[in-house]
Amino acid sequence: MPDTTIQLAVLDMAGTTVADGGLVLRAFEAAATAAGIEPEGPRREQARRYVVDTMGQSKIEVFRALLGDEDAAQAANLAFEAAYDALVDEADIAPIPGAVEAITALRTAGVRVALTTGFSRGTQDKLLAALGWADLADLTLAPSDAGRGRPYPDMVLTAALRLGVDAVDRIAVLGDTTSDVATGLAAGAGIVAGTLTGAHTADQLRGAGATHVIASVAEFPALVLAPDSTAATVAV
């Protein structure tokens, strides 16, 4: 029987391991205004819904879909990053309760940990610095480090290659959005779990194909380190 002991945990940041006080939506409002989307009205409401539905995806891809023009998408993405970076300095950025302990417990048990994001590398680095997380994980990845962002499998597979995982079913993925779930499934991860501390509900996460749904990252080590982790039933 093949060994399916988990070797790598790939965790999302905002909404999964990091509480950012809704900065993504606040930064989006600034970017949408910069892109010429009217402050109120059906176009703005449709854009807001799309941003929530696609939470976790690479932000440039979201703006490409919304605006249908590469130059406009690039400008909106720059405005988003500038707004988010500015807000990081004034917002109450904090770890999700139990996140640091969970990551530490996984690494202590010999599981490598990668933190991933839909933000740019620069924005991710700013978040990591604000949290003091420079050395918390084995690896941090933004879409530009891997090729494509979520829902594609690139970041998970890049982490697997860089950290020397033996097989994709020995990877566990955790995120708060359906995009995180799609990424884990596309990568062939053995565990693709959703957490309820972010953008999407248990029904949405299960509907997207999550193998498990947990209350928060604090429960993740128990799932990953279970003797038969792919069959564990940690759910809410």
CSV table of C-alpha atoms in Angstrom, one decimal, residues 74-217:
chain,number,residue,atom,x,y,z
A,74,GLN,CA,-2.8,46.3,-15.4
A,75,ALA,CA,-3.7,49.9,-14.2
A,76,ALA,CA,-6.4,48.6,-11.9
A,77,ASN,CA,-4.1,45.9,-10.5
A,78,LEU,CA,-1.4,48.6,-9.8
A,79,ALA,CA,-4.1,50.7,-8.1
A,80,PHE,CA,-5.2,47.7,-6.0
A,81,GLU,CA,-1.7,46.9,-4.9
A,82,ALA,CA,-1.0,50.5,-4.0
A,83,ALA,CA,-4.3,50.8,-2.0
A,84,TYR,CA,-3.7,47.4,-0.2
A,85,ASP,CA,-0.1,48.3,0.6
A,86,ALA,CA,-1.2,51.7,2.1
A,87,LEU,CA,-4.0,50.1,4.1
A,88,VAL,CA,-1.7,47.4,5.5
A,89,ASP,CA,0.1,50.2,7.5
A,90,GLU,CA,-3.1,51.4,9.1
A,91,ALA,CA,-5.1,48.2,9.4
A,92,ASP,CA,-5.1,45.6,12.2
A,93,ILE,CA,-3.3,42.9,10.4
A,94,ALA,CA,-3.0,39.8,12.6
A,95,PRO,CA,-2.6,36.0,12.4
A,96,ILE,CA,-5.8,34.0,12.5
A,97,PRO,CA,-5.9,32.6,16.1
A,98,GLY,CA,-3.8,29.5,16.2
A,99,ALA,CA,-2.2,30.0,12.8
A,100,VAL,CA,1.4,30.4,14.1
A,101,GLU,CA,1.0,27.4,16.4
A,102,ALA,CA,-0.5,25.3,13.6
A,103,ILE,CA,2.3,26.1,11.2
A,104,THR,CA,4.9,25.5,13.9
A,105,ALA,CA,3.3,22.2,14.9
A,106,LEU,CA,3.3,21.0,11.3
A,107,ARG,CA,7.0,21.8,10.8
A,108,THR,CA,7.9,20.3,14.1
A,109,ALA,CA,6.2,17.1,12.9
A,110,GLY,CA,8.3,17.1,9.8
A,111,VAL,CA,5.7,18.5,7.4
A,112,ARG,CA,7.0,21.3,5.1
A,113,VAL,CA,4.9,24.4,4.9
A,114,ALA,CA,4.3,26.8,2.0
A,115,LEU,CA,2.3,30.0,2.3
A,116,THR,CA,0.6,31.1,-0.9
A,117,THR,CA,-1.4,34.2,-2.0
A,118,GLY,CA,-3.3,35.7,-4.9
A,119,PHE,CA,-1.4,39.0,-4.3
A,120,SER,CA,1.7,40.2,-6.0
A,121,ARG,CA,5.1,39.2,-4.6
A,122,GLY,CA,5.6,42.8,-3.3
A,123,THR,CA,2.3,42.8,-1.5
A,124,GLN,CA,2.9,39.4,0.0
A,125,ASP,CA,6.3,40.5,1.3
A,126,LYS,CA,4.7,43.5,2.9
A,127,LEU,CA,2.1,41.2,4.6
A,128,LEU,CA,4.9,38.9,5.8
A,129,ALA,CA,6.9,41.8,7.2
A,130,ALA,CA,3.9,43.3,9.0
A,131,LEU,CA,3.3,39.9,10.7
A,132,GLY,CA,6.9,39.2,11.4
A,133,TRP,CA,6.6,35.9,9.4
A,134,ALA,CA,9.8,36.0,7.4
A,135,ASP,CA,11.0,32.7,8.8
A,136,LEU,CA,7.7,31.1,9.8
A,137,ALA,CA,7.2,28.8,6.7
A,138,ASP,CA,9.6,26.8,4.6
A,139,LEU,CA,8.5,28.7,1.4
A,140,THR,CA,6.3,31.6,0.4
A,141,LEU,CA,4.9,31.9,-3.1
A,142,ALA,CA,3.0,34.5,-5.1
A,143,PRO,CA,1.5,33.8,-8.6
A,144,SER,CA,4.5,35.4,-10.3
A,145,ASP,CA,6.8,32.8,-8.6
A,146,ALA,CA,5.0,29.9,-10.1
A,147,GLY,CA,3.5,30.9,-13.5
A,148,ARG,CA,-0.2,31.2,-12.9
A,149,GLY,CA,-2.3,32.0,-9.8
A,150,ARG,CA,-5.4,30.2,-8.5
A,151,PRO,CA,-7.4,28.3,-9.6
A,152,TYR,CA,-4.5,26.8,-11.5
A,153,PRO,CA,-2.3,24.3,-9.7
A,154,ASP,CA,1.0,26.1,-10.4
A,155,MET,CA,1.7,27.4,-6.9
A,156,VAL,CA,1.0,24.0,-5.2
A,157,LEU,CA,3.1,22.1,-7.8
A,158,THR,CA,5.9,24.7,-7.6
A,159,ALA,CA,6.0,24.2,-3.8
A,160,ALA,CA,6.0,20.4,-4.3
A,161,LEU,CA,9.0,20.7,-6.6
A,162,ARG,CA,11.0,23.2,-4.6
A,163,LEU,CA,10.4,21.3,-1.3
A,164,GLY,CA,11.0,17.8,-2.7
A,165,VAL,CA,7.6,16.1,-2.2
A,166,ASP,CA,7.5,12.5,-3.3
A,167,ALA,CA,4.0,12.5,-4.7
A,168,VAL,CA,1.1,15.0,-5.1
A,169,ASP,CA,-1.2,12.9,-2.9
A,170,ARG,CA,1.2,13.6,-0.1
A,171,ILE,CA,0.2,17.3,-0.2
A,172,ALA,CA,-2.5,19.0,2.0
A,173,VAL,CA,-4.0,22.3,0.9
A,174,LEU,CA,-6.0,24.7,3.1
A,175,GLY,CA,-7.8,27.8,2.0
A,176,ASP,CA,-11.0,29.9,2.7
A,177,THR,CA,-12.2,30.1,-0.9
A,178,THR,CA,-13.5,27.9,-3.7
A,179,SER,CA,-10.4,29.0,-5.7
A,180,ASP,CA,-8.2,27.5,-3.1
A,181,VAL,CA,-10.2,24.3,-3.3
A,182,ALA,CA,-9.9,24.3,-7.1
A,183,THR,CA,-6.2,24.7,-6.9
A,184,GLY,CA,-5.7,21.8,-4.6
A,185,LEU,CA,-7.9,19.5,-6.6
A,186,ALA,CA,-6.1,20.5,-9.9
A,187,ALA,CA,-2.8,19.7,-8.2
A,188,GLY,CA,-4.0,16.3,-7.1
A,189,ALA,CA,-3.5,17.0,-3.4
A,190,GLY,CA,-4.5,14.2,-1.0
A,191,ILE,CA,-6.2,16.7,1.3
A,192,VAL,CA,-8.0,19.8,0.0
A,193,ALA,CA,-9.6,21.4,3.0
A,194,GLY,CA,-11.7,24.6,3.4
A,195,THR,CA,-11.7,26.8,6.4
A,196,LEU,CA,-14.5,29.0,7.6
A,197,THR,CA,-12.5,32.1,8.7
A,198,GLY,CA,-12.6,33.8,5.3
A,199,ALA,CA,-14.7,34.5,2.2
A,200,HIS,CA,-16.7,31.4,1.5
A,201,THR,CA,-19.2,29.3,3.4
A,202,ALA,CA,-19.1,25.6,4.2
A,203,ASP,CA,-21.7,24.9,1.5
A,204,GLN,CA,-19.6,26.8,-1.1
A,205,LEU,CA,-16.4,25.0,-0.1
A,206,ARG,CA,-18.0,21.6,-0.1
A,207,GLY,CA,-19.7,22.4,-3.4
A,208,ALA,CA,-16.3,23.2,-4.9
A,209,GLY,CA,-15.1,19.7,-3.9
A,210,ALA,CA,-13.3,20.2,-0.6
A,211,THR,CA,-12.4,16.9,1.0
A,212,HIS,CA,-12.8,18.5,4.5
A,213,VAL,CA,-14.2,21.7,6.0
A,214,ILE,CA,-12.8,22.9,9.3
A,215,ALA,CA,-13.5,25.8,11.6
A,216,SER,CA,-10.1,27.3,11.3
A,217,VAL,CA,-6.4,26.7,10.6
